[in-house]
Coordinates of C-alpha atoms in Angstrom, one line a residue:
M1 CA 0.2 0.1 0.0
A2 CA 1.3 3.0 -1.1
D3 CA 2.1 6.0 1.7
V4 CA -0.1 8.5 2.4
I5 CA 1.2 11.4 4.6
K6 CA 2.9 13.7 2.7
L7 CA 4.7 17.4 3.0
L8 CA 2.2 20.5 2.5
P9 CA 3.9 23.0 -0.3
D10 CA 5.1 26.1 1.3
H11 CA 2.4 28.3 0.2
V12 CA -0.3 26.2 1.8
A13 CA 1.2 25.9 5.0
N14 CA 1.8 29.5 5.1
Q15 CA -1.8 30.4 4.4
I16 CA -3.0 27.8 6.9
A17 CA -0.8 29.3 9.6
A18 CA -2.0 32.9 8.3
G19 CA -5.9 31.8 8.9
E20 CA -4.5 31.5 12.8
V21 CA -3.3 34.9 13.1
V22 CA -4.8 37.3 10.7
Q23 CA -8.7 36.6 11.1
R24 CA -10.0 40.2 9.9
P25 CA -8.6 43.2 9.5
A26 CA -8.6 44.4 13.0
S27 CA -6.2 41.2 13.3
V28 CA -3.7 42.9 10.6
V29 CA -4.0 46.3 12.8
K30 CA -3.1 44.7 16.1
E31 CA 0.4 43.3 14.7
L32 CA 1.9 46.2 12.8
L33 CA 1.0 49.0 16.1
E34 CA 2.9 46.0 18.3
N35 CA 5.2 45.9 15.8
A36 CA 5.8 49.6 15.6
I37 CA 5.7 49.3 19.5
D38 CA 8.6 47.3 20.0
A39 CA 10.3 49.7 17.5
S40 CA 10.2 52.1 20.4
A41 CA 8.1 54.3 17.8
T42 CA 6.9 57.4 20.2
E43 CA 4.4 58.3 16.6
I44 CA 2.2 56.1 15.3
K45 CA -0.8 56.8 12.4
L46 CA -2.8 54.1 11.6
I47 CA -4.6 54.4 8.2
V48 CA -7.1 52.3 7.4
K49 CA -9.6 52.5 3.3
D50 CA -12.6 50.6 3.6
A51 CA -12.3 49.0 6.8
G52 CA -9.4 47.3 6.0
K53 CA -10.2 45.2 3.4
T54 CA -8.7 47.7 0.6
L55 CA -5.5 49.3 2.6
I56 CA -4.2 48.9 6.2
Q57 CA -1.0 51.2 6.4
V58 CA 1.3 51.6 9.6
I59 CA 4.2 54.0 9.9
D60 CA 6.3 55.4 12.7
N61 CA 9.4 56.7 13.4
G62 CA 10.5 53.9 15.5
V63 CA 14.3 52.7 14.9
G64 CA 13.6 50.9 11.7
M65 CA 15.7 48.3 9.9
S66 CA 18.2 47.1 7.6
A67 CA 18.4 45.8 4.2
T68 CA 19.1 42.8 5.2
D69 CA 16.4 42.8 8.8
A70 CA 13.9 44.0 6.6
R71 CA 14.0 41.0 3.8
L72 CA 14.7 38.0 6.4
S73 CA 11.4 39.9 8.7
F74 CA 9.1 38.3 6.4
E75 CA 10.6 34.9 6.9
R76 CA 8.4 32.6 8.9
H77 CA 9.9 32.2 12.4
A78 CA 12.1 34.8 12.4
T79 CA 12.0 37.1 15.1
S80 CA 14.2 39.6 17.2
K81 CA 12.2 39.7 20.4
I82 CA 13.9 36.1 22.0
A83 CA 16.4 33.9 20.8
S84 CA 15.9 30.6 23.3
A85 CA 13.1 29.0 24.6
E86 CA 13.6 30.6 28.0
D87 CA 13.1 33.8 26.8
L88 CA 9.4 33.2 26.5
F89 CA 8.9 33.6 30.2
Q90 CA 10.6 36.8 30.2
L91 CA 9.5 38.8 27.8
Q92 CA 9.1 42.5 27.7
T93 CA 7.7 43.2 23.9
K94 CA 4.6 42.8 22.5
G95 CA 5.5 40.1 19.8
F96 CA 7.7 37.1 20.0
R97 CA 6.7 34.5 17.6
G98 CA 7.7 35.8 14.3
E99 CA 5.0 34.6 12.8
A100 CA 3.0 37.9 12.0
L101 CA 4.9 39.6 8.8
A102 CA 4.7 36.0 7.5
S103 CA 1.1 35.6 8.0
I104 CA 0.2 38.5 6.7
A105 CA 2.3 38.7 3.1
A106 CA 0.8 35.2 2.5
I107 CA -2.8 36.4 2.2
A108 CA -2.3 40.2 1.1
H109 CA -0.1 42.5 -1.0
V110 CA 2.5 44.3 1.1
D111 CA 4.9 47.2 0.7
M112 CA 7.5 48.3 3.3
N113 CA 9.6 51.0 3.8
T114 CA 11.9 51.5 5.8
K115 CA 15.1 53.3 7.4
R116 CA 17.8 53.5 10.3
L117 CA 18.5 56.9 11.9
D118 CA 22.4 56.2 11.1
E119 CA 21.8 55.1 6.6
E120 CA 21.5 57.5 4.3
V121 CA 19.5 55.6 2.2
G122 CA 15.9 52.7 3.3
T123 CA 14.6 49.8 2.0
C124 CA 11.2 49.0 -0.5
I125 CA 9.7 45.5 -0.2
H126 CA 7.0 44.6 -2.2
I127 CA 5.7 41.1 -1.6
E128 CA 2.5 39.5 -2.9
G129 CA 1.0 36.6 -2.0
G130 CA 4.5 35.5 0.1
K131 CA 6.3 36.3 -3.0
V132 CA 9.0 38.9 -3.1
V133 CA 8.4 40.9 -6.0
S134 CA 11.4 43.3 -5.6
Q135 CA 13.7 44.8 -3.0
E136 CA 15.1 48.4 -4.2
V137 CA 16.6 51.5 -1.9
N138 CA 14.5 55.0 -1.5
V139 CA 15.2 58.4 0.6
M140 CA 12.3 58.4 3.6
P141 CA 13.0 59.5 7.2
K142 CA 13.4 57.4 10.1
G143 CA 11.1 54.2 11.0
T144 CA 8.9 52.3 9.3
S145 CA 6.2 52.0 6.9
I146 CA 3.7 48.7 6.5
A147 CA 1.0 49.3 3.9
V148 CA -1.2 45.9 3.5
K149 CA -3.5 46.1 0.4
N150 CA -6.1 43.3 -0.7
L151 CA -6.6 41.4 2.3
F152 CA -7.3 37.6 1.1
F153 CA -7.1 38.7 -2.3
N154 CA -6.1 34.4 -2.8
I155 CA -8.7 33.0 -0.2
P156 CA -11.8 34.3 -1.4
A157 CA -13.7 32.7 1.3
R158 CA -12.4 34.4 3.8
R159 CA -12.7 37.4 2.5
N160 CA -16.8 36.4 1.5
F161 CA -17.1 36.1 5.8
L162 CA -16.1 38.8 6.9
K163 CA -18.6 41.7 8.0
S164 CA -20.1 44.6 6.2
N165 CA -17.4 47.4 6.6
N166 CA -18.6 49.1 9.7
V167 CA -18.6 46.2 11.7
E168 CA -15.3 46.0 10.6
L169 CA -14.1 49.1 11.2
R170 CA -15.4 48.9 14.9
H171 CA -13.6 45.8 15.1
I172 CA -10.4 48.0 14.0
I173 CA -10.9 51.1 16.7
D174 CA -11.2 48.1 19.8
E175 CA -7.9 47.2 18.3
F176 CA -6.9 50.6 18.4
H177 CA -8.0 51.1 21.7
R178 CA -6.7 48.2 23.5
V179 CA -2.9 49.6 22.6
A180 CA -3.3 53.4 22.8
L181 CA -4.5 52.7 26.1
T182 CA -1.2 51.2 26.8
H183 CA 1.0 53.2 25.7
P184 CA -0.2 56.5 26.8
D185 CA 3.3 58.3 25.9
I186 CA 3.0 57.5 22.2
H187 CA 1.3 60.1 19.9
F188 CA -1.4 57.9 18.1
E189 CA -3.4 58.9 14.6
L190 CA -6.0 56.7 13.5
Y191 CA -7.9 57.7 9.5
N192 CA -10.5 56.2 8.1
N193 CA -10.9 56.8 4.4
G194 CA -8.9 60.3 4.4
G195 CA -11.0 61.5 7.8
E196 CA -9.6 61.8 11.1
I197 CA -11.0 59.5 13.7
F198 CA -8.7 59.6 16.3
N199 CA -5.7 62.1 17.2
L200 CA -4.4 61.1 20.6
P201 CA -1.7 63.1 22.3
G202 CA 0.9 62.1 24.5
T203 CA 0.0 62.3 27.6
N204 CA -1.2 60.3 31.0
I205 CA -3.5 57.0 31.3
R206 CA -6.3 59.7 32.9
Q207 CA -6.3 61.8 29.9
R208 CA -5.6 59.1 27.4
I209 CA -9.1 57.3 28.9
V210 CA -10.5 61.0 28.4
H211 CA -9.4 61.7 24.9
I212 CA -10.7 58.2 23.9
F213 CA -14.2 58.2 25.2
G214 CA -14.9 61.7 26.0
N215 CA -14.5 64.8 28.2
K216 CA -17.1 63.8 30.6
T217 CA -15.0 60.2 31.1
N218 CA -13.3 62.1 33.8
E219 CA -15.8 62.9 36.5
K220 CA -16.9 59.0 36.2
L221 CA -13.1 57.5 37.1
V222 CA -12.6 56.1 40.6
P223 CA -8.8 55.5 41.3
V224 CA -7.3 52.3 42.2
E225 CA -3.9 51.4 43.5
E226 CA -2.0 48.5 45.1
D227 CA 1.6 47.7 45.1
T228 CA 2.0 44.0 46.9
E229 CA 4.8 41.2 46.0
V230 CA 2.5 39.3 44.0
V231 CA 0.8 42.3 41.7
K232 CA 1.8 46.0 41.5
L233 CA -1.7 47.2 40.9
S234 CA -3.0 50.6 39.3
G235 CA -5.6 52.0 36.7
F236 CA -9.4 52.8 37.3
V237 CA -12.7 51.8 37.8
F238 CA -16.1 53.2 37.1
K239 CA -18.5 55.1 39.7
P240 CA -21.9 52.2 40.3
E241 CA -24.3 54.6 38.6
F242 CA -22.7 54.5 35.2
A243 CA -22.7 50.8 35.0
K244 CA -23.7 49.5 31.4
K245 CA -26.0 46.7 30.7
T246 CA -23.1 45.6 28.0
R247 CA -19.9 45.1 29.0
G248 CA -18.1 48.2 27.1
E249 CA -15.4 49.8 28.6
Q250 CA -13.9 46.6 30.5
F251 CA -9.8 46.4 30.7
F252 CA -7.2 44.6 31.8
F253 CA -3.8 45.0 30.3
V254 CA -1.3 42.9 31.8
N255 CA 2.4 43.8 31.5
N256 CA 0.8 46.5 29.0
R257 CA -0.8 43.7 26.7
F258 CA -4.5 43.6 26.2
I259 CA -5.6 40.6 27.5
K260 CA -9.2 39.0 28.6
S261 CA -9.4 37.3 31.8
S262 CA -13.7 35.7 32.8
Y263 CA -12.3 34.8 36.1
L264 CA -10.6 38.3 37.1
N265 CA -13.6 39.6 35.6
H266 CA -15.7 38.1 38.5
A267 CA -13.7 39.6 40.5
I268 CA -14.6 43.1 39.9
S269 CA -18.0 41.9 39.8
S270 CA -17.8 40.8 42.9
A271 CA -16.2 44.3 44.4
F272 CA -19.0 46.2 42.9
E273 CA -21.5 43.5 44.5
G274 CA -24.3 45.4 46.5
L275 CA -24.0 49.1 44.4
V276 CA -25.0 47.8 40.7
K277 CA -28.2 46.1 40.2
D278 CA -28.4 42.7 38.7
Q279 CA -27.4 42.1 35.2
V280 CA -25.3 45.1 34.9
H281 CA -21.6 45.2 34.5
P282 CA -19.1 48.0 36.0
S283 CA -16.2 49.2 33.8
Y284 CA -12.7 49.3 34.2
F285 CA -8.9 50.5 32.8
L286 CA -7.0 48.4 34.9
Y287 CA -3.2 47.7 34.8
L288 CA -0.9 44.9 36.4
V289 CA 2.8 44.1 36.5
I290 CA 3.6 40.8 37.3
D291 CA 6.8 39.5 37.0
P292 CA 7.3 37.9 33.9
S293 CA 8.5 34.2 34.8
S294 CA 5.1 33.9 36.3
I295 CA 3.0 34.2 33.6
D296 CA 2.5 32.1 30.2
I297 CA 1.3 33.9 27.8
N298 CA 2.1 31.5 24.7
I299 CA -1.4 29.6 25.1
H300 CA -3.5 31.6 21.8
P301 CA -2.9 32.7 19.2
T302 CA -4.1 35.7 19.5
K303 CA -2.1 36.5 22.9
T304 CA -5.0 37.6 24.9
E305 CA -5.2 35.0 27.3
I306 CA -2.9 34.1 29.9
K307 CA -1.6 32.1 32.8
F308 CA -1.4 32.4 36.5
D309 CA 0.9 31.0 38.7
D310 CA -0.8 32.4 41.8
E311 CA -4.4 33.2 40.4
H312 CA -5.8 32.9 43.1
A313 CA -4.1 35.6 45.3
I314 CA -4.5 38.1 42.1
Y315 CA -8.5 37.5 42.5
A316 CA -8.1 38.8 45.9
I317 CA -5.6 42.1 45.5
M318 CA -8.0 42.4 42.5
R319 CA -11.2 42.7 44.7
S320 CA -9.9 44.1 47.8
A321 CA -8.1 47.1 46.1
V322 CA -10.9 48.0 43.7
K323 CA -13.4 47.3 46.7
H324 CA -11.4 49.9 49.0
S325 CA -11.1 52.5 46.4
L326 CA -14.8 52.9 46.2
G327 CA -14.8 53.1 49.7
Q328 CA -11.7 55.8 50.4
F329 CA -13.1 57.7 47.9
N330 CA -17.2 57.6 49.3
V331 CA -18.7 55.9 46.2
A332 CA -19.8 53.0 48.7
P333 CA -20.4 53.6 52.4
I334 CA -18.1 52.6 54.8
L335 CA -17.6 52.9 58.6
D336 CA -16.5 55.9 60.4
F337 CA -14.7 56.2 62.9
E338 CA -13.8 59.7 62.8
R339 CA -17.2 61.1 63.5
D340 CA -18.0 63.6 66.1
P341 CA -20.6 62.4 68.7
N342 CA -21.2 65.8 69.7
L343 CA -23.4 66.2 66.4
D344 CA -25.3 63.4 66.8
T345 CA -28.9 63.9 68.6
P346 CA -28.9 62.4 72.6
Y347 CA -31.1 59.6 72.5
D348 CA -33.4 60.5 75.3
F349 CA -34.6 63.6 72.5
E350 CA -34.8 61.4 69.5
G351 CA -39.0 60.6 70.2
K352 CA -39.3 64.6 71.7
K353 CA -41.1 66.5 70.4
A354 CA -40.5 70.0 69.8
D355 CA -42.5 72.1 72.0
M356 CA -44.2 75.6 70.4
P357 CA -42.5 78.7 71.1
T358 CA -44.8 81.2 73.4
I359 CA -45.1 84.5 72.2
E360 CA -46.6 87.3 74.4
V361 CA -47.4 90.7 72.7
D362 CA -48.6 94.3 74.4
A363 CA -51.9 95.0 72.7
N364 CA -52.2 98.4 74.3
F365 CA -48.8 99.5 73.3
N366 CA -48.5 103.0 71.1
P367 CA -44.8 104.0 70.3
F368 CA -46.5 107.6 69.4
E369 CA -48.8 107.9 72.7
E370 CA -46.0 110.3 74.8
E371 CA -46.3 112.9 71.3
F372 CA -50.1 113.1 71.3
N373 CA -50.1 113.4 75.5
G374 CA -47.6 115.7 75.4
G375 CA -45.4 113.4 76.7
S376 CA -45.7 114.1 80.6
N377 CA -48.9 112.1 81.4
H378 CA -47.6 108.8 79.8
K379 CA -47.9 105.9 81.9
P380 CA -47.2 102.7 80.4
S381 CA -50.2 100.4 79.9
S382 CA -50.9 97.4 81.8
F383 CA -49.8 94.3 80.6
K384 CA -50.9 91.0 81.5
K385 CA -49.9 88.2 80.2
E386 CA -52.3 85.5 78.9
K387 CA -51.6 81.9 77.2
S388 CA -52.3 81.7 74.1
S389 CA -55.5 79.5 73.2
D390 CA -55.3 76.4 71.2
W391 CA -56.1 76.1 67.6
E392 CA -59.1 74.1 68.5
S393 CA -60.7 77.2 69.7
L394 CA -60.7 79.8 66.3
Y395 CA -63.5 77.2 64.9
V396 CA -65.8 77.2 68.1
G397 CA -69.2 78.3 67.6
L398 CA -68.9 77.9 63.9
D399 CA -71.9 75.4 64.1
E400 CA -74.3 77.9 65.8
G401 CA -74.1 80.2 62.9
S402 CA -77.4 81.4 61.5
G403 CA -78.6 83.7 58.9
Q404 CA -76.4 84.5 56.3
D405 CA -73.9 82.2 57.9
D406 CA -75.6 79.3 57.7
F407 CA -75.1 76.8 55.2
S408 CA -78.1 75.0 55.2
S409 CA -79.6 76.9 52.4
I410 CA -76.9 76.0 49.6
E411 CA -77.8 73.4 47.8
L412 CA -75.2 71.0 46.4
E413 CA -74.6 68.1 44.2
S414 CA -75.8 64.9 45.7
E415 CA -73.6 62.2 46.1
V416 CA -75.4 59.1 45.3
V417 CA -76.0 58.8 41.1
T418 CA -79.5 58.2 40.2
G419 CA -79.2 57.4 36.7
S420 CA -76.8 55.5 34.3
L421 CA -74.7 56.5 31.3
F422 CA -75.1 53.2 29.9
D423 CA -77.6 50.4 29.6
E424 CA -76.7 47.8 31.5
T425 CA -76.4 44.4 29.7
N426 CA -74.8 41.7 30.4
E427 CA -71.6 41.0 29.0
E428 CA -70.8 37.2 28.7
E429 CA -67.9 35.6 29.8
S430 CA -64.9 34.7 27.9
S431 CA -65.4 30.5 27.5
A432 CA -61.8 30.6 27.4
V433 CA -60.0 30.2 30.3
T434 CA -55.9 31.3 31.0
F435 CA -53.4 30.7 33.2
Q436 CA -49.7 30.9 34.2
L437 CA -47.8 28.0 35.1
Q438 CA -44.5 28.2 36.8
R439 CA -44.0 32.1 35.4
K440 CA -43.0 31.4 32.1
Y441 CA -45.7 29.6 30.3
I442 CA -49.6 30.6 29.7
V443 CA -52.3 28.3 29.0
T444 CA -55.7 28.7 27.8
S445 CA -57.8 26.3 26.3
I446 CA -59.7 25.6 22.9
K447 CA -61.8 23.8 21.2
S448 CA -60.0 20.9 20.4
G449 CA -57.9 20.7 23.5
M450 CA -55.5 23.6 25.0
V451 CA -52.6 25.8 23.8
V452 CA -49.3 26.2 25.9
I453 CA -47.6 29.9 25.2
D454 CA -44.2 31.1 26.0
Q455 CA -44.9 34.4 27.6
S456 CA -41.6 35.8 26.4
K457 CA -41.3 34.3 22.9
A458 CA -45.2 35.3 22.6
H459 CA -44.0 39.2 23.3
Q460 CA -41.7 39.5 21.8
R461 CA -43.3 38.8 18.6
V462 CA -46.0 40.9 19.3
L463 CA -43.8 44.0 19.6
Y464 CA -41.5 42.9 16.7
E465 CA -44.3 43.2 14.6
Q466 CA -45.6 46.8 16.4
F467 CA -41.9 48.2 16.2
L468 CA -42.3 47.1 11.6
K469 CA -44.9 48.8 11.6
D470 CA -44.4 52.1 13.3
I471 CA -41.0 52.6 11.8
T472 CA -42.3 52.0 8.4
V473 CA -46.2 53.4 8.5
K474 CA -44.2 56.6 11.1
E475 CA -47.3 56.2 13.3
A476 CA -45.5 55.8 16.7
V477 CA -47.1 57.5 19.7
S478 CA -44.4 59.3 21.6
Q479 CA -45.2 59.7 25.1
Q480 CA -42.6 63.8 26.1
L481 CA -40.9 63.9 29.2
L482 CA -41.5 66.4 31.6
F483 CA -37.6 66.4 32.3
P484 CA -35.4 65.2 29.9
L485 CA -33.3 62.5 30.4
N486 CA -29.4 63.0 29.7
L487 CA -27.5 59.7 29.2
K488 CA -24.4 59.5 28.5
F489 CA -22.1 57.1 25.8
S490 CA -18.5 57.2 23.8
K491 CA -17.8 58.9 20.8
S492 CA -18.3 56.0 18.4
E493 CA -21.9 55.2 20.4
I494 CA -22.7 58.7 19.6
G495 CA -21.9 58.3 15.7
L496 CA -23.7 55.1 15.7
L497 CA -26.8 56.9 17.2
K498 CA -27.1 59.4 14.8
E499 CA -27.1 56.7 12.5
L500 CA -30.1 55.2 14.1
K501 CA -31.7 58.5 15.1
E502 CA -34.3 58.8 12.0
S503 CA -35.3 55.0 12.7
L504 CA -35.6 55.2 16.4
E505 CA -37.6 58.6 16.1
N506 CA -40.2 56.4 14.1
T507 CA -40.4 54.3 16.7
G508 CA -41.7 57.2 19.5
F509 CA -37.9 57.9 21.1
M510 CA -37.5 61.6 20.7
F511 CA -33.9 63.0 20.8
S512 CA -33.7 66.9 21.8
N513 CA -29.7 67.2 21.9
F514 CA -26.6 64.9 20.6
E515 CA -23.4 66.5 22.1
E516 CA -19.2 65.2 22.3
D517 CA -20.5 62.4 24.4
S518 CA -24.0 62.4 25.2
V519 CA -27.5 62.8 24.0
E520 CA -30.7 64.3 25.4
V521 CA -33.8 61.9 25.2
G522 CA -36.7 64.0 25.5
G523 CA -39.8 61.4 24.6
I524 CA -39.7 57.3 24.3
P525 CA -42.3 55.5 22.9
M526 CA -45.5 54.1 25.4
N527 CA -44.3 50.7 26.4
V528 CA -41.2 51.9 27.3
S529 CA -40.6 53.1 31.3
E530 CA -38.6 55.7 32.0
S531 CA -35.9 53.4 33.7
E532 CA -35.8 51.3 30.9
V533 CA -34.4 53.8 28.5
G534 CA -30.5 54.0 29.0
G535 CA -30.8 49.6 29.5
V536 CA -32.8 49.6 25.8
L537 CA -30.5 52.1 24.3
D538 CA -26.8 50.1 25.3
Q539 CA -28.6 46.4 24.3
L540 CA -29.3 48.5 20.9
L541 CA -26.3 49.6 20.9
A542 CA -24.0 46.2 21.3
D543 CA -26.8 44.3 18.5
F544 CA -25.3 46.7 16.3
K545 CA -21.7 46.7 17.2
E546 CA -21.5 43.3 16.1
E547 CA -23.5 43.5 13.2
V548 CA -24.6 46.8 11.1
P549 CA -26.9 45.9 8.4
E550 CA -26.0 47.8 5.2
N551 CA -29.4 48.2 3.6
G552 CA -32.4 50.0 5.4
F553 CA -34.6 46.7 5.2
S554 CA -32.5 45.0 7.4
Q555 CA -31.3 47.8 10.0
T556 CA -35.0 47.8 10.8
D557 CA -35.7 44.2 10.7
L558 CA -32.7 44.5 13.5
L559 CA -33.9 47.7 15.1
A560 CA -36.9 45.7 15.6
K561 CA -35.6 42.6 17.1
T562 CA -33.4 44.6 19.8
L563 CA -36.4 46.4 20.8
S564 CA -38.6 43.3 20.7
K565 CA -36.0 40.9 22.7
T566 CA -34.9 44.1 25.5
L567 CA -39.1 44.9 26.4
A568 CA -40.5 41.9 26.4
V569 CA -42.1 40.1 29.5
R570 CA -39.8 37.7 30.8
T571 CA -39.3 34.3 32.6
G572 CA -40.5 34.6 35.9
D573 CA -42.3 37.6 35.9
V574 CA -46.5 37.5 37.3
L575 CA -48.7 38.4 34.3
N576 CA -52.7 39.2 35.8
K577 CA -55.9 37.6 34.4
A578 CA -56.1 40.6 32.1
S579 CA -52.3 40.6 30.8
Q580 CA -52.3 37.3 30.4
E581 CA -55.7 37.5 27.7
A582 CA -54.3 40.4 26.0
L583 CA -51.2 38.2 25.3
V584 CA -53.3 35.5 24.0
H585 CA -55.3 37.4 21.7
N586 CA -52.6 40.0 20.2
L587 CA -50.4 36.7 19.5
F588 CA -52.8 35.3 17.0
A589 CA -53.4 39.3 15.7
C590 CA -49.8 38.7 14.7
K591 CA -49.6 37.5 10.8
E592 CA -46.7 34.8 11.9
P593 CA -47.9 33.9 15.2
N594 CA -46.1 31.0 15.3
L595 CA -42.8 31.7 15.8
S596 CA -40.7 34.2 17.3
P597 CA -38.5 37.1 15.5
F598 CA -35.3 34.7 16.4
N599 CA -37.8 31.9 14.5
R600 CA -37.9 29.7 17.6
P601 CA -41.8 28.5 18.7
T602 CA -44.1 30.1 20.6
F603 CA -46.8 27.8 21.4
V604 CA -47.5 24.5 21.2
T605 CA -51.4 22.5 20.8
M606 CA -52.2 20.0 22.4
T607 CA -55.3 18.1 21.5
A608 CA -57.4 16.0 23.2
N609 CA -56.8 12.6 22.0
D610 CA -52.9 13.7 22.6
L611 CA -54.1 13.9 26.2
D612 CA -55.5 10.6 25.9
K613 CA -52.7 8.6 24.7
K614 CA -51.1 10.4 27.6
F615 CA -53.4 7.7 29.7
M616 CA -53.2 4.5 27.8

């Protein structure tokens, strides 16, 4: 039998490996920005076109490369960051595998221009699909410029799986935020299709957060600081009142590297326990400095996951440090041992009522009496202290009045209603009986048996069709707020709200003012309470960040789905008899009552025959 195992050609192996490193344009942005930082750059410019599908270019003023290094940098596992396996546990740089440039070059057209400070000319290399097309000298300033064009040009299937430009751009901005927040001392710029999105000068961490997420972010921040033998912790958490239903601004950085950790996130959530509502997530920007030998970064291709030697100690330190900061800055209630006890009300006087002060007045006193009497015979009038009568005495004798003071002659409207505005008719009670089962299902009877309805999915269907009608027909009813709500959002979220403004207004929302990082809501839909507005918009923004439809119909459909999912009754909600019946009637009045907006069944029917079979 012939041998079946064969070595893959280099270009095939390179494309397979590239799929691990480069998943979307944002992956290229991350790798190029990190290479620029490792090159000791102080100014980094990121230019993208068509959300990175056409062009991703990173220009830095770092140390640059020689002609030999520039050519060798595109070879797989070629790196200047490490030399042996032991170096993996003493990492001080972003990259170390030597795979990024090789993977990017295998699936795109790449132009590199680089020059060292001590060299007169630089090097220009052009690569297509992993093959070097040309290498020549050029004149340029110190640093490196890498332009990645036509990403996935030789893998059409991967290119087809990319999302819309809006979604891919948001992923690029997220990666840009993670790198910019890690290095506040570096000047970053971001341009998309020729327009400037971010221009972040070098500054401190607090100002960098404010520059990215808006000026009003400054008042939300609570500093966190803790220095132990295990970990050095610094950064900021948001005040509890600014917690969101979505996991928005949540950033962990370990040794200046962004990571994701559900375990450490739980430590922050437990520190906020009792200060935020259920299913609400606090925001934070926390920086951890740990001995590199006690962590392992080389466990995931994207390097966003880390293994810690002593995970439990870091959990406990983070939880206590955040709790301490919330108490120290009077965000959380604490025991005040410096209180002055002299200002407290004595226990003997706690239940005692205050006495009404008595007022003494001389009714006979006349300051001008001496002048009229010639001034010689004036004698002070006698003054008798009388205790003021109770307030009840003011009303004595009112019942004994007569004549004009008697109210008996005034005719008053009879309190007894003798007539009826409507004809008395006996309304026939509905034969269908409904009841709620386990606070999740509504059971009602029909001629052939019974129907079991999922109350949450059914309500989603009802609201979904209602919102679709409101948006398309534009006849939604809005309830005006006496005091407009001022809601805080990031710059990117404000931009997304402006895109959805017209559709949201068709559902009943009214926006009176848009600012850089806040929006004023003057009206809300009839079926939305004032307390739910913030959560509804947060969920809406989270859904649209994941997938922003290109055409108007898809946008309307996603908007209606999100609003219906957020506002529908949930499992565990108690519905009274009238609400149960209304939900049943509204469901079967829908055009598609069988399925929820997310294609889940809304009800099941059990006939009498089905029940009979259960007892056989």
